[in-house]
Short mmCIF file of C-alpha atoms in Angstrom, two decimals:
data_model
loop_
_atom_site.label_atom_id
_atom_site.label_comp_id
_atom_site.label_asym_id
_atom_site.label_seq_id
_atom_site.Cartn_x
_atom_site.Cartn_y
_atom_site.Cartn_z
CA ASP O 1 23.70 -19.70 -29.73
CA GLY O 2 25.75 -16.66 -30.78
CA VAL O 3 26.54 -14.02 -33.35
CA PHE O 4 28.03 -15.19 -36.67
CA PRO O 5 30.56 -13.81 -37.39
CA SER O 6 31.49 -13.24 -33.77
CA ARG O 7 32.10 -9.73 -32.48
CA ILE O 8 35.68 -8.80 -31.47
CA ASP O 9 35.39 -5.88 -29.04
CA SER O 10 38.91 -5.59 -27.65
CA GLU O 11 42.50 -6.28 -28.64
CA GLY O 12 43.29 -7.32 -25.07
CA TYR O 13 46.08 -5.99 -22.86
CA PHE O 14 48.50 -5.78 -25.85
CA ASN O 15 47.51 -4.24 -29.16
CA ASP O 16 48.23 -5.97 -32.50
CA LYS O 17 51.46 -4.01 -33.10
CA GLU O 18 52.83 -4.94 -29.67
CA ARG O 19 51.92 -8.60 -30.26
CA GLU O 20 53.96 -8.66 -33.46
CA MET O 21 56.98 -7.26 -31.63
CA LEU O 22 56.70 -9.89 -28.87
CA LYS O 23 56.36 -12.71 -31.41
CA LYS O 24 59.56 -11.58 -33.17
CA GLU O 25 61.29 -11.90 -29.79
CA GLY O 26 60.18 -15.56 -29.70
CA LEU O 27 57.46 -15.20 -27.07
CA GLU O 28 54.27 -17.29 -27.36
CA ILE O 29 51.22 -15.09 -27.08
CA ALA O 30 47.44 -15.33 -27.56
CA LYS O 31 45.86 -14.46 -30.89
CA GLY O 32 45.19 -10.83 -31.75
CA THR O 33 42.23 -9.31 -33.54
CA ILE O 34 43.69 -9.84 -37.03
CA GLU O 35 44.39 -13.54 -36.42
CA LYS O 36 40.93 -13.97 -34.87
CA MET O 37 39.36 -12.35 -37.91
CA TYR O 38 41.27 -14.66 -40.30
CA GLU O 39 40.25 -17.67 -38.24
CA GLU O 40 36.62 -16.48 -38.21
CA ASN O 41 36.61 -16.16 -42.01
CA PHE O 42 38.08 -19.64 -42.34
CA ASN O 43 35.30 -21.04 -40.11
CA ILE O 44 32.68 -19.28 -42.22
CA TYR O 45 34.27 -20.78 -45.37
CA LYS O 46 34.12 -24.27 -43.79
CA ALA O 47 30.47 -23.80 -42.79
CA PHE O 48 29.42 -22.75 -46.27
CA SER O 49 31.47 -25.41 -48.10
CA THR O 50 30.16 -28.28 -45.95
CA ALA O 51 26.62 -28.16 -47.42
CA GLU O 52 25.89 -30.58 -50.27
CA GLU O 53 22.50 -29.38 -51.58
CA LYS O 54 21.10 -26.28 -49.82
CA ILE O 55 22.20 -23.57 -47.42
CA TYR O 56 19.68 -21.73 -45.21
CA ILE O 57 20.84 -18.38 -43.84
CA SER O 58 18.69 -16.59 -41.26
CA TYR O 59 19.07 -13.63 -38.95
CA PRO O 60 16.87 -12.05 -36.23
CA LYS O 61 15.40 -8.62 -36.79
CA SER O 62 15.09 -7.95 -33.04
CA ASP O 63 16.47 -9.22 -29.75
CA SER O 64 14.56 -10.91 -26.90
CA GLU O 65 13.26 -7.49 -25.76
CA ASP O 66 12.02 -6.63 -29.28
CA LYS O 67 14.77 -4.06 -29.83
CA PRO O 68 15.84 -3.85 -33.52
CA LEU O 69 19.10 -5.55 -34.58
CA ARG O 70 21.35 -4.85 -37.56
CA LYS O 71 21.76 -7.72 -40.01
CA SER O 72 25.06 -9.61 -39.99
CA SER O 73 27.78 -8.43 -42.39
CA MET O 74 27.62 -11.94 -43.90
CA ILE O 75 24.10 -11.23 -45.17
CA THR O 76 25.27 -8.06 -46.91
CA ARG O 77 28.22 -9.89 -48.51
CA MET O 78 25.97 -12.72 -49.73
CA GLN O 79 23.58 -10.24 -51.30
CA LYS O 80 26.47 -8.58 -53.15
CA ILE O 81 27.78 -11.94 -54.42
CA PHE O 82 24.27 -13.10 -55.40
CA PRO O 83 22.34 -9.94 -56.39
CA LYS O 84 19.30 -11.99 -57.51
CA LEU O 85 18.99 -13.67 -54.10
CA ILE O 86 15.42 -13.23 -52.79
CA GLU O 87 15.10 -12.53 -49.07
CA LYS O 88 11.98 -13.93 -47.41
CA GLU O 89 10.64 -12.96 -44.02
CA TYR O 90 9.76 -15.85 -41.73
CA ILE O 91 6.58 -15.16 -39.80
CA ASN O 92 5.10 -17.51 -37.23
CA ASP O 93 1.85 -16.33 -35.67
CA GLU O 94 2.54 -18.38 -32.57
CA ILE O 95 6.27 -18.36 -31.69
CA ASP O 96 9.21 -16.76 -33.47
CA ILE O 97 12.43 -18.81 -33.44
CA TYR O 98 15.30 -17.14 -31.61
CA THR O 99 18.10 -18.68 -29.55
CA LYS O 100 17.35 -21.80 -27.48
CA ARG O 101 16.97 -19.78 -24.28
CA VAL O 102 14.77 -17.04 -25.75
CA THR O 103 12.62 -19.46 -27.77
CA MET O 104 12.03 -21.54 -24.65
CA SER O 105 10.92 -18.38 -22.82
CA LYS O 106 8.44 -17.65 -25.65
CA LEU O 107 7.23 -21.27 -25.56
CA LEU O 108 6.63 -21.10 -21.80
CA GLN O 109 4.80 -17.79 -22.17
CA TYR O 110 2.55 -19.41 -24.78
CA ILE O 111 1.91 -22.47 -22.59
CA ASN O 112 1.18 -20.18 -19.64
CA ASN O 113 -1.59 -18.57 -21.70
CA ILE O 114 -3.04 -22.06 -22.18
CA TYR O 115 -2.92 -22.67 -18.40
CA ASN O 116 -4.80 -19.42 -17.89
CA LEU O 117 -7.63 -20.98 -19.90
CA GLU O 118 -8.00 -23.25 -16.82
CA ILE O 119 -7.32 -26.50 -18.72
CA GLU O 120 -6.34 -29.04 -16.05
CA ASP O 121 -5.85 -32.20 -18.17
CA ASP O 122 -2.22 -32.53 -19.42
CA LYS O 123 -3.39 -34.53 -22.47
CA ILE O 124 -5.71 -31.69 -23.49
CA ILE O 125 -2.80 -29.25 -23.09
CA GLU O 126 -0.58 -31.38 -25.38
CA LYS O 127 -3.44 -31.62 -27.91
CA TYR O 128 -3.87 -27.82 -27.74
CA ILE O 129 -0.14 -27.39 -28.42
CA LYS O 130 -0.28 -29.64 -31.49
CA GLU O 131 -3.31 -27.85 -32.90
CA ASN O 132 -1.65 -24.45 -32.52
CA HIS O 133 1.46 -25.21 -34.61
CA ILE O 134 4.13 -25.22 -31.90
CA ASN O 135 4.41 -29.01 -31.66
CA GLU O 136 7.83 -29.15 -33.34
CA ILE O 137 9.35 -26.63 -30.95
CA TYR O 138 7.78 -28.34 -27.94
CA ASN O 139 9.00 -31.80 -29.04
CA TRP O 140 12.52 -30.52 -29.68
CA TYR O 141 12.85 -29.37 -26.08
CA LYS O 142 11.19 -32.56 -24.78
CA LYS O 143 13.72 -34.76 -26.63
CA ASP O 144 16.86 -32.74 -25.90
CA LYS O 145 18.62 -34.11 -22.79
CA GLU O 146 19.78 -30.74 -21.48
CA TRP O 147 16.64 -28.72 -22.20
CA SER O 148 14.08 -31.42 -21.39
CA LEU O 149 14.88 -31.14 -17.66
CA LYS O 150 14.65 -27.33 -17.80
CA LEU O 151 11.32 -27.53 -19.64
CA ASN O 152 9.81 -29.96 -17.11
CA ARG O 153 10.89 -27.80 -14.16
CA ALA O 154 9.51 -24.70 -15.84
CA LEU O 155 6.18 -26.42 -16.53
CA GLU O 156 5.94 -27.38 -12.86
CA GLY O 157 6.48 -23.69 -12.01
CA LEU O 158 3.62 -22.66 -14.30
CA GLU O 159 1.26 -24.64 -12.08
CA TYR O 160 2.36 -22.75 -8.96
CA THR O 161 -0.08 -20.29 -7.43
CA ASN O 162 0.51 -17.90 -4.54
CA LEU O 163 -3.22 -17.68 -3.78
CA PRO O 164 -3.97 -18.96 -0.25
CA GLU O 165 -6.66 -21.57 0.31
CA LYS O 166 -9.70 -20.93 2.48
CA LEU O 167 -9.31 -22.09 6.10
CA ASP O 168 -11.46 -25.01 7.19
CA LYS O 169 -13.98 -24.59 10.03
CA GLU O 170 -11.82 -26.45 12.56
CA ASN O 171 -8.83 -24.17 12.01
CA VAL O 172 -11.01 -21.04 12.15
CA LYS O 173 -12.36 -22.23 15.51
CA ARG O 174 -8.83 -22.84 16.82
CA LEU O 175 -7.74 -19.36 15.76
CA TYR O 176 -10.74 -17.27 16.80
CA GLY O 177 -13.01 -19.49 18.93
CA ASN O 178 -16.80 -19.13 18.88
CA THR O 179 -16.65 -15.34 19.28
CA LEU O 180 -14.57 -12.98 17.17
CA ASN O 181 -12.84 -10.78 19.74
CA THR O 182 -11.44 -7.90 17.75
CA THR O 183 -11.01 -4.15 17.35
CA VAL O 184 -12.18 -1.80 14.61
CA SER O 185 -8.61 -1.15 13.48
CA ARG O 186 -8.08 -4.91 13.06
CA LEU O 187 -11.21 -5.15 10.92
CA GLU O 188 -9.87 -2.27 8.82
CA SER O 189 -6.62 -4.26 8.51
CA TYR O 190 -8.54 -7.26 7.18
CA ARG O 191 -10.18 -5.14 4.49
CA SER O 192 -6.75 -3.69 3.72
CA CYS O 193 -5.55 -7.26 2.99
CA GLY O 194 -7.14 -10.46 4.28
CA PHE O 195 -3.94 -12.49 3.97
CA SER O 196 -1.76 -10.06 5.96
CA TYR O 197 -4.52 -9.98 8.63
CA PHE O 198 -4.31 -13.80 8.87
CA LEU O 199 -0.52 -13.73 9.21
CA LYS O 200 -0.53 -10.94 11.80
CA TYR O 201 -3.56 -11.71 13.96
CA GLY O 202 -4.20 -15.37 13.11
CA LEU O 203 -0.68 -16.83 13.05
CA LYS O 204 0.72 -13.87 15.04
CA LEU O 205 3.82 -13.51 12.86
CA SER O 206 5.92 -10.42 13.45
CA GLU O 207 9.33 -9.08 12.57
CA LYS O 208 12.16 -9.18 15.08
CA GLU O 209 12.07 -6.12 17.34
CA LYS O 210 14.76 -3.53 16.68
CA MET O 211 15.96 -0.91 19.11
CA ASN O 212 14.66 2.20 17.42
CA ILE O 213 11.85 4.69 17.93
CA LYS O 214 8.97 4.16 15.53
CA PRO O 215 6.15 6.65 14.81
CA ILE O 216 3.81 4.48 16.92
CA ASP O 217 6.14 4.94 19.93
CA THR O 218 6.10 8.74 19.74
CA GLY O 219 2.35 8.71 19.09
CA THR O 220 1.67 6.52 22.13
CA PHE O 221 3.90 8.73 24.28
CA MET O 222 2.11 11.92 23.20
CA HIS O 223 -1.33 10.32 23.77
CA ASP O 224 -0.23 9.27 27.25
CA VAL O 225 0.98 12.78 28.16
CA ILE O 226 -2.24 14.44 26.90
CA ASP O 227 -4.45 11.92 28.72
CA THR O 228 -2.56 12.50 31.99
CA PHE O 229 -2.85 16.26 31.53
CA PHE O 230 -6.65 16.12 31.24
CA LYS O 231 -6.88 13.79 34.23
CA GLU O 232 -4.77 16.07 36.44
CA VAL O 233 -6.03 19.49 35.33
CA GLN O 234 -9.66 20.10 36.21
CA ASN O 235 -10.38 23.43 34.53
CA VAL O 236 -8.31 23.33 31.33
CA LYS O 237 -10.04 26.40 29.84
CA SER O 238 -8.53 28.71 32.48
CA ILE O 239 -4.86 27.66 32.14
CA ASN O 240 -2.36 30.09 30.54
CA ASP O 241 0.66 29.29 28.35
CA GLU O 242 3.22 29.50 31.17
CA GLU O 243 1.24 27.19 33.44
CA LEU O 244 0.63 24.83 30.52
CA LYS O 245 4.34 24.54 29.68
CA GLU O 246 5.28 23.97 33.32
CA LYS O 247 2.62 21.27 33.80
CA LEU O 248 3.50 19.47 30.55
CA ASN O 249 7.24 19.46 31.33
CA LYS O 250 6.51 17.90 34.73
CA ILE O 251 4.29 15.18 33.19
CA ILE O 252 6.81 14.43 30.41
CA GLU O 253 9.73 14.06 32.85
CA GLU O 254 7.66 11.69 34.99
CA LYS O 255 6.74 9.62 31.93
CA LEU O 256 10.38 9.39 30.84
CA GLU O 257 11.30 7.76 34.15
CA LEU O 258 8.89 4.87 33.51
CA PRO O 259 10.58 1.60 32.38
CA ARG O 260 8.36 1.33 29.29
CA ASN O 261 9.78 4.62 27.95
CA TYR O 262 13.46 3.73 28.44
CA ILE O 263 14.19 4.00 24.71
CA PHE O 264 13.55 7.77 24.67
CA THR O 265 16.65 8.35 26.82
CA ALA O 266 18.77 5.48 25.45
CA ASN O 267 21.19 7.72 23.52
CA ALA O 268 21.89 11.33 22.58
CA LYS O 269 19.90 11.09 19.34
CA TYR O 270 16.71 10.02 21.15
CA ARG O 271 17.22 12.57 23.94
CA ASN O 272 17.33 15.25 21.25
CA LEU O 273 14.07 13.82 19.86
CA VAL O 274 12.48 14.32 23.30
CA THR O 275 13.31 18.04 23.10
CA ARG O 276 11.41 18.24 19.79
CA LEU O 277 8.55 16.18 21.24
CA LYS O 278 8.17 18.63 24.12
CA LYS O 279 7.81 21.47 21.63
CA VAL O 280 5.21 19.58 19.54
CA ILE O 281 3.22 18.48 22.62
CA PHE O 282 3.17 22.04 23.98
CA LEU O 283 1.96 23.52 20.66
CA SER O 284 -0.63 20.74 20.23
CA MET O 285 -2.00 21.20 23.74
CA ARG O 286 -2.02 24.97 23.32
CA TYR O 287 -4.36 24.70 20.32
CA ILE O 288 -6.42 21.90 21.86
CA ILE O 289 -7.12 24.17 24.83
CA GLN O 290 -7.71 27.17 22.55
CA SER O 291 -10.35 25.21 20.60
CA LEU O 292 -12.05 24.28 23.90
CA LYS O 293 -11.95 27.87 25.15
CA ASN O 294 -13.75 28.98 21.97
CA SER O 295 -16.52 26.40 22.25
CA LYS O 296 -19.42 25.33 24.40
CA PHE O 297 -18.11 21.76 24.40
CA ASP O 298 -16.37 20.38 27.49
CA VAL O 299 -14.23 17.27 27.85
CA LEU O 300 -16.41 14.44 29.11
CA LYS O 301 -13.77 11.71 29.10
CA THR O 302 -10.30 10.97 27.72
CA GLU O 303 -9.07 7.48 26.82
CA LEU O 304 -12.63 6.13 27.04
CA GLU O 305 -12.53 2.35 26.65
CA PHE O 306 -15.04 -0.17 25.34
CA GLY O 307 -14.55 -3.49 27.07
CA ASN O 308 -13.27 -1.99 30.31
CA THR O 309 -14.81 -0.20 33.25
CA ASP O 310 -16.20 2.64 31.08
CA TYR O 311 -18.41 0.72 28.66
CA PRO O 312 -18.99 -2.93 27.78
CA PRO O 313 -17.56 -4.23 24.47
CA ILE O 314 -19.47 -3.36 21.30
CA GLU O 315 -21.34 -6.58 20.55
CA MET O 316 -22.99 -7.70 17.32
CA TYR O 317 -24.39 -10.96 15.98
CA LEU O 318 -24.30 -12.41 12.51
CA GLU O 319 -27.42 -13.94 10.98
CA ASP O 320 -26.24 -17.46 11.90
CA GLY O 321 -25.81 -16.45 15.56
CA ARG O 322 -22.03 -16.06 15.61
CA LYS O 323 -20.88 -13.25 17.89
CA ILE O 324 -18.57 -10.26 17.36
CA SER O 325 -17.09 -8.51 20.39
CA ILE O 326 -15.27 -5.23 19.69
CA THR O 327 -13.02 -3.48 22.17
CA GLY O 328 -11.36 -0.14 21.61
CA LYS O 329 -10.36 3.22 22.96
CA ILE O 330 -11.49 6.78 22.14
CA ASP O 331 -8.90 9.50 22.74
CA ARG O 332 -11.43 12.12 23.78
CA VAL O 333 -15.19 12.56 24.08
CA ASP O 334 -16.65 16.08 24.38
CA ILE O 335 -20.18 17.02 25.39
CA ALA O 336 -22.34 20.15 25.04
CA LYS O 337 -25.92 20.97 25.98
CA ASP O 338 -28.51 23.41 24.72
CA ALA O 339 -32.28 23.67 24.77
CA SER O 340 -32.61 21.06 22.02
CA GLY O 341 -30.56 18.34 23.72
CA LYS O 342 -27.13 16.87 24.55
CA TYR O 343 -24.50 16.60 21.84
CA ILE O 344 -21.32 14.56 21.74
CA ARG O 345 -18.30 14.69 19.50
CA ILE O 346 -15.36 12.32 19.52
CA ILE O 347 -11.82 13.42 18.77
CA ASP O 348 -8.98 11.14 17.75
CA TYR O 349 -5.39 12.33 18.06
CA LYS O 350 -3.14 11.38 15.15
CA SER O 351 0.61 11.76 14.67
CA SER O 352 -0.03 12.69 11.04
CA THR O 353 -2.58 14.62 9.03
CA LYS O 354 -5.78 12.63 8.59
CA ASP O 355 -9.35 13.17 7.49
CA ILE O 356 -12.47 11.04 7.14
CA GLU O 357 -12.45 10.01 3.48
CA LEU O 358 -15.80 8.56 2.46
CA ASN O 359 -14.30 6.50 -0.37
CA LYS O 360 -12.31 4.68 2.31
CA VAL O 361 -15.36 4.41 4.57
CA ILE O 362 -17.46 2.61 1.95
CA SER O 363 -14.49 0.32 1.21
CA GLY O 364 -14.20 -0.65 4.89
CA LEU O 365 -10.81 0.99 5.39
CA GLN O 366 -11.91 3.79 7.73
CA LEU O 367 -14.62 2.72 10.17
CA GLN O 368 -13.30 3.60 13.61
CA LEU O 369 -14.70 7.04 14.44
CA ILE O 370 -18.16 6.42 13.04
CA THR O 371 -18.36 3.08 14.90
CA TYR O 372 -17.51 4.81 18.19
CA VAL O 373 -20.04 7.60 17.58
CA ASP O 374 -22.68 4.96 16.89
CA ALA O 375 -21.81 2.96 20.03
CA LEU O 376 -21.86 6.00 22.35
CA SER O 377 -25.16 7.34 21.02
CA LYS O 378 -26.77 3.88 21.33
CA ASN O 379 -25.46 3.41 24.88
CA ASN O 380 -27.10 6.69 25.83
CA GLY O 381 -30.16 7.51 23.74
CA GLU O 382 -30.08 11.15 24.86
CA LEU O 383 -26.76 11.85 23.17
CA VAL O 384 -26.93 13.24 19.64
CA PRO O 385 -23.86 12.71 17.41
CA ALA O 386 -22.40 16.14 16.62
CA GLY O 387 -19.09 15.22 15.04
CA ALA O 388 -16.24 12.80 14.47
CA LEU O 389 -12.94 14.64 14.23
CA TYR O 390 -9.19 14.13 13.92
CA PHE O 391 -6.68 16.42 15.65
CA SER O 392 -3.15 16.13 14.25
CA LEU O 393 -0.28 16.05 16.74
CA ILE O 394 2.31 17.24 14.24
CA GLU O 395 5.24 19.60 14.15
CA PRO O 396 3.82 22.64 12.33
CA LYS O 397 5.14 23.52 8.88
CA LEU O 398 5.48 27.21 8.05
CA THR O 399 4.35 26.73 4.44
CA GLY O 400 4.24 30.05 2.63
CA ALA O 401 6.13 31.91 5.38
CA LYS O 402 8.19 35.00 4.37
CA LYS O 403 11.12 36.75 6.03
CA ASP O 404 9.23 39.96 6.81
CA MET O 405 6.15 38.27 8.31
CA THR O 406 4.82 39.52 11.63
CA LYS O 407 4.43 37.31 14.69
CA GLU O 408 0.64 37.37 14.20
CA GLU O 409 0.97 36.19 10.58
CA ILE O 410 3.25 33.31 11.60
CA GLU O 411 0.78 32.42 14.36
CA GLU O 412 -2.00 32.28 11.75
CA ILE O 413 -0.04 29.76 9.64
CA ILE O 414 0.69 27.56 12.68
CA LYS O 415 -2.97 27.70 13.68
CA LYS O 416 -4.00 26.21 10.32
CA ASN O 417 -1.81 23.16 11.05
CA TYR O 418 -3.92 22.43 14.12
CA LYS O 419 -7.34 22.82 12.55
CA MET O 420 -9.43 19.68 13.09
CA ASP O 421 -10.69 17.55 10.20
CA GLY O 422 -13.53 15.07 9.92
CA LEU O 423 -17.33 15.24 9.83
CA ILE O 424 -19.69 17.61 11.65
CA LEU O 425 -23.46 17.64 11.96
CA ALA O 426 -24.94 20.11 9.47
CA ASP O 427 -26.63 22.25 12.13
CA VAL O 428 -25.65 25.92 12.52
CA ASN O 429 -26.38 25.85 16.27
CA VAL O 430 -24.08 22.83 16.75
CA ILE O 431 -21.39 24.47 14.60
CA ARG O 432 -21.50 27.65 16.69
CA MET O 433 -21.31 25.56 19.87
CA MET O 434 -18.06 24.10 18.50
CA ASP O 435 -16.72 27.53 17.50
CA ASP O 436 -18.52 30.36 19.28
CA ASN O 437 -16.26 32.94 17.59
CA LEU O 438 -17.62 31.97 14.18
CA GLU O 439 -20.12 34.41 12.70
CA VAL O 440 -19.40 34.12 8.97
CA GLY O 441 -16.53 32.80 6.86
CA LYS O 442 -14.07 30.01 7.73
CA SER O 443 -13.73 28.56 11.19
CA ASP O 444 -10.24 28.49 12.72
CA THR O 445 -10.80 25.21 14.53
CA ILE O 446 -13.27 23.05 12.59
CA PRO O 447 -13.73 22.27 8.84
CA VAL O 448 -16.74 24.55 8.33
CA THR O 449 -17.45 27.76 6.40
CA LEU O 450 -20.55 29.93 6.89
CA ASN O 451 -21.95 32.18 4.17
CA ASP O 452 -22.54 35.88 4.68
CA ASP O 453 -26.17 35.13 5.62
CA GLY O 454 -24.97 32.79 8.41
CA ASN O 455 -25.99 29.58 6.67
CA ILE O 456 -23.66 26.66 5.98
CA ASN O 457 -21.53 26.78 2.85
CA PHE O 458 -21.90 23.08 2.01
CA LYS O 459 -19.32 23.21 -0.78
CA ASN O 460 -16.54 24.34 1.57
CA SER O 461 -17.68 22.50 4.71
CA LYS O 462 -17.27 18.90 5.81
CA VAL O 463 -20.76 18.46 7.18
CA VAL O 464 -23.42 15.76 7.03
CA THR O 465 -27.12 16.00 7.75
CA LYS O 466 -28.69 14.03 10.59
CA GLU O 467 -30.11 11.57 8.03
CA GLU O 468 -26.68 11.16 6.39
CA PHE O 469 -24.99 10.66 9.77
CA GLU O 470 -27.48 7.93 10.70
CA ALA O 471 -27.04 6.28 7.28
CA LEU O 472 -23.25 6.30 7.75
CA GLN O 473 -23.65 4.68 11.16
CA SER O 474 -25.90 1.93 9.77
CA TYR O 475 -23.63 1.35 6.79
CA THR O 476 -20.54 1.10 9.02
CA ILE O 477 -22.18 -1.58 11.19
CA LYS O 478 -23.17 -3.47 8.02
CA ILE O 479 -19.56 -3.39 6.75
CA ILE O 480 -18.25 -4.57 10.14
CA LYS O 481 -20.57 -7.58 10.00
CA GLU O 482 -19.53 -8.35 6.42
CA ILE O 483 -15.82 -8.27 7.34
CA SER O 484 -16.37 -10.35 10.50
CA LYS O 485 -18.29 -12.96 8.52
CA GLU O 486 -15.44 -13.26 6.03
CA ILE O 487 -12.95 -13.77 8.87
CA LEU O 488 -15.11 -16.37 10.62
CA ASP O 489 -15.75 -18.14 7.30
CA GLY O 490 -11.98 -18.62 6.93
CA ASN O 491 -11.46 -16.32 3.95
CA ILE O 492 -7.83 -15.20 3.85
CA LYS O 493 -7.90 -13.87 0.31
CA LEU O 494 -4.91 -12.11 -1.14
CA LYS O 495 -6.59 -8.91 -2.29
CA PRO O 496 -4.93 -5.72 -1.00
CA TYR O 497 -6.55 -2.37 -1.60
CA TYR O 498 -5.41 0.10 -4.24
CA ILE O 499 -6.43 3.75 -3.89
CA VAL O 500 -6.91 5.01 -7.43
CA SER O 501 -6.63 8.72 -6.61
CA GLU O 502 -3.40 8.30 -4.61
CA LYS O 503 -1.91 5.38 -6.59
CA LYS O 504 -1.31 3.79 -3.21
CA SER O 505 -1.33 0.21 -1.91
CA PRO O 506 -0.38 -1.27 1.51
CA CYS O 507 2.00 -3.69 -0.27
CA THR O 508 4.65 -0.96 -0.48
CA TYR O 509 5.28 -1.09 3.27
CA CYS O 510 3.91 -4.55 4.13
CA GLU O 511 6.21 -6.65 6.34
CA TYR O 512 4.73 -9.85 4.82
CA LYS O 513 5.30 -9.15 1.11
CA SER O 514 8.18 -11.66 0.98
CA ILE O 515 5.69 -14.35 2.07
CA CYS O 516 2.72 -13.65 -0.20
CA GLN O 517 4.70 -12.56 -3.31
CA PHE O 518 1.67 -10.58 -4.48
CA ASN O 519 2.02 -9.38 -8.06
CA PRO O 520 -0.91 -8.05 -10.14
CA ARG O 521 0.66 -9.74 -13.18
CA PHE O 522 0.21 -13.19 -11.57
CA ALA O 523 -2.96 -15.12 -12.36
CA GLY O 524 -5.65 -14.44 -9.74
CA ASN O 525 -3.69 -11.60 -8.04
CA GLU O 526 -6.11 -8.67 -7.97
CA TYR O 527 -6.49 -5.40 -6.08
CA LEU O 528 -9.53 -4.18 -4.16
CA TYR O 529 -9.87 -0.86 -5.95
CA VAL O 530 -10.87 2.12 -3.80
CA THR O 531 -12.84 4.45 -6.05
CA ASN O 532 -12.65 8.22 -6.20
CA LYS O 533 -16.33 9.15 -6.12
CA PRO O 534 -17.47 12.66 -5.15
CA ARG O 535 -18.37 13.00 -1.48
CA GLN O 536 -22.05 13.84 -2.00
CA GLU O 537 -22.50 10.96 -4.45
CA ILE O 538 -21.34 8.53 -1.74
CA LEU O 539 -23.64 10.06 0.87
CA ASP O 540 -26.64 9.88 -1.49
CA GLU O 541 -25.83 6.26 -2.30
CA ILE O 542 -25.54 5.27 1.39
CA CYS O 543 -28.78 7.07 2.29
CA LYS O 544 -30.56 5.30 -0.57
CA ARG O 545 -29.33 1.89 0.65
CA ASN O 546 -30.26 2.73 4.24
CA SER O 547 -33.83 3.69 3.28
CA LYS O 548 -34.33 0.26 1.67
CA THR O 549 -33.32 -1.70 4.79
#
């Protein structure tokens, strides 16, 4: 295996002139480039003069990566000596002959294609090899002492699969019992990747804890502060900015003294983070209160729990009688009344920007808010779902800000950062109860725009009709049952999602990727593709399905 004649890249530490000088002084020294070249030519002469009848000279046109190669200088010299020499191109439809290592790689790639035909009998595989004109290559490696062992090991590797097997009923029962006790976020995790769900919630594998503040820590802390604020302040709509800052600072300092929050004061870096958190919490609460002041909705409950003293768990049954029990927590539930009835909206605080994306809903990746709306409205038949919204607890970004901007203009940019996202009932009365300052145009607090005539601008509003809301609720429950059935049936399939529009997959940040070794190029490794359908198309499709059930 090598280049003939060999390539001499360097003279070494001494150049050829210096070598000659040292030799004249009687010193023994390694060969230089000129001597190596003479020796190489002598070896070529020996190789050519050894043959008795025929000499076959070949050269590769490309390397193992299909990059073009220049022909050896020996080929050019032979063509000059024998101008009538005819050069023929060797073409093998199956495997081109390269070096031993590269040819073996090509052979294995070819055999792997045979394995992908799902032929399990080794004798059939050998017969297939013979029929497809690679028998000589295969036999050469089988007979060679050194390469035979490498070939056998490689063939064993071709049979390896990283696809997990389905759990048997006994193991499923040991893991989950007769009732699947779960949360909506866990069910979303299963749809994200069934195998990572099994490792995390079935086997309960987790990485070693490190002493650092993660986004979930800051998010939990902020949720805790906001919940305490609403529990301690009765009339939040009447509080001013100075009173708000004073109250929040008091709550935050009390929270920092709790043992569970020790990490926030562990070093100077984290204490500096607390200063930033105070600023973000104050701004977030300021706009939460502002949105309440400008609406007819009042806070009914914060940190409302299913499976605790507030409400029983959300319970469902599969067709075969197996039970699903879902617990969970809603950050905030608001209520409003008018002559037509009582309306509720649920609000989830997030430490990042988030919206209800219907492509994710139909894929089972975003079920939480709609599930909670459904559960609350079913627990109390008088309550009409008015909205499911996200409020982002984020440090505002002054995108588009200029040096000469007024305080009011800067305030307007910050306000946009705290505008809620999600879904709202397509009812002008309900919309105006959520934002009683809205006459026409864009709302400052909710994702709705009204036309000049006061009607909803459906193109620029994230609204759903009552029929669409009900269809979404029914569809969400259907998906929850489907996911639960897969879990209880022992399916731990390795099929992570892939969002086409975002080119995003959970594998990028998965803590279990070293275990599963997922690779879309491996046989059987496939993504669950999340489509990018238009919003209205999804709603029409869900309503159509709901009308048939």
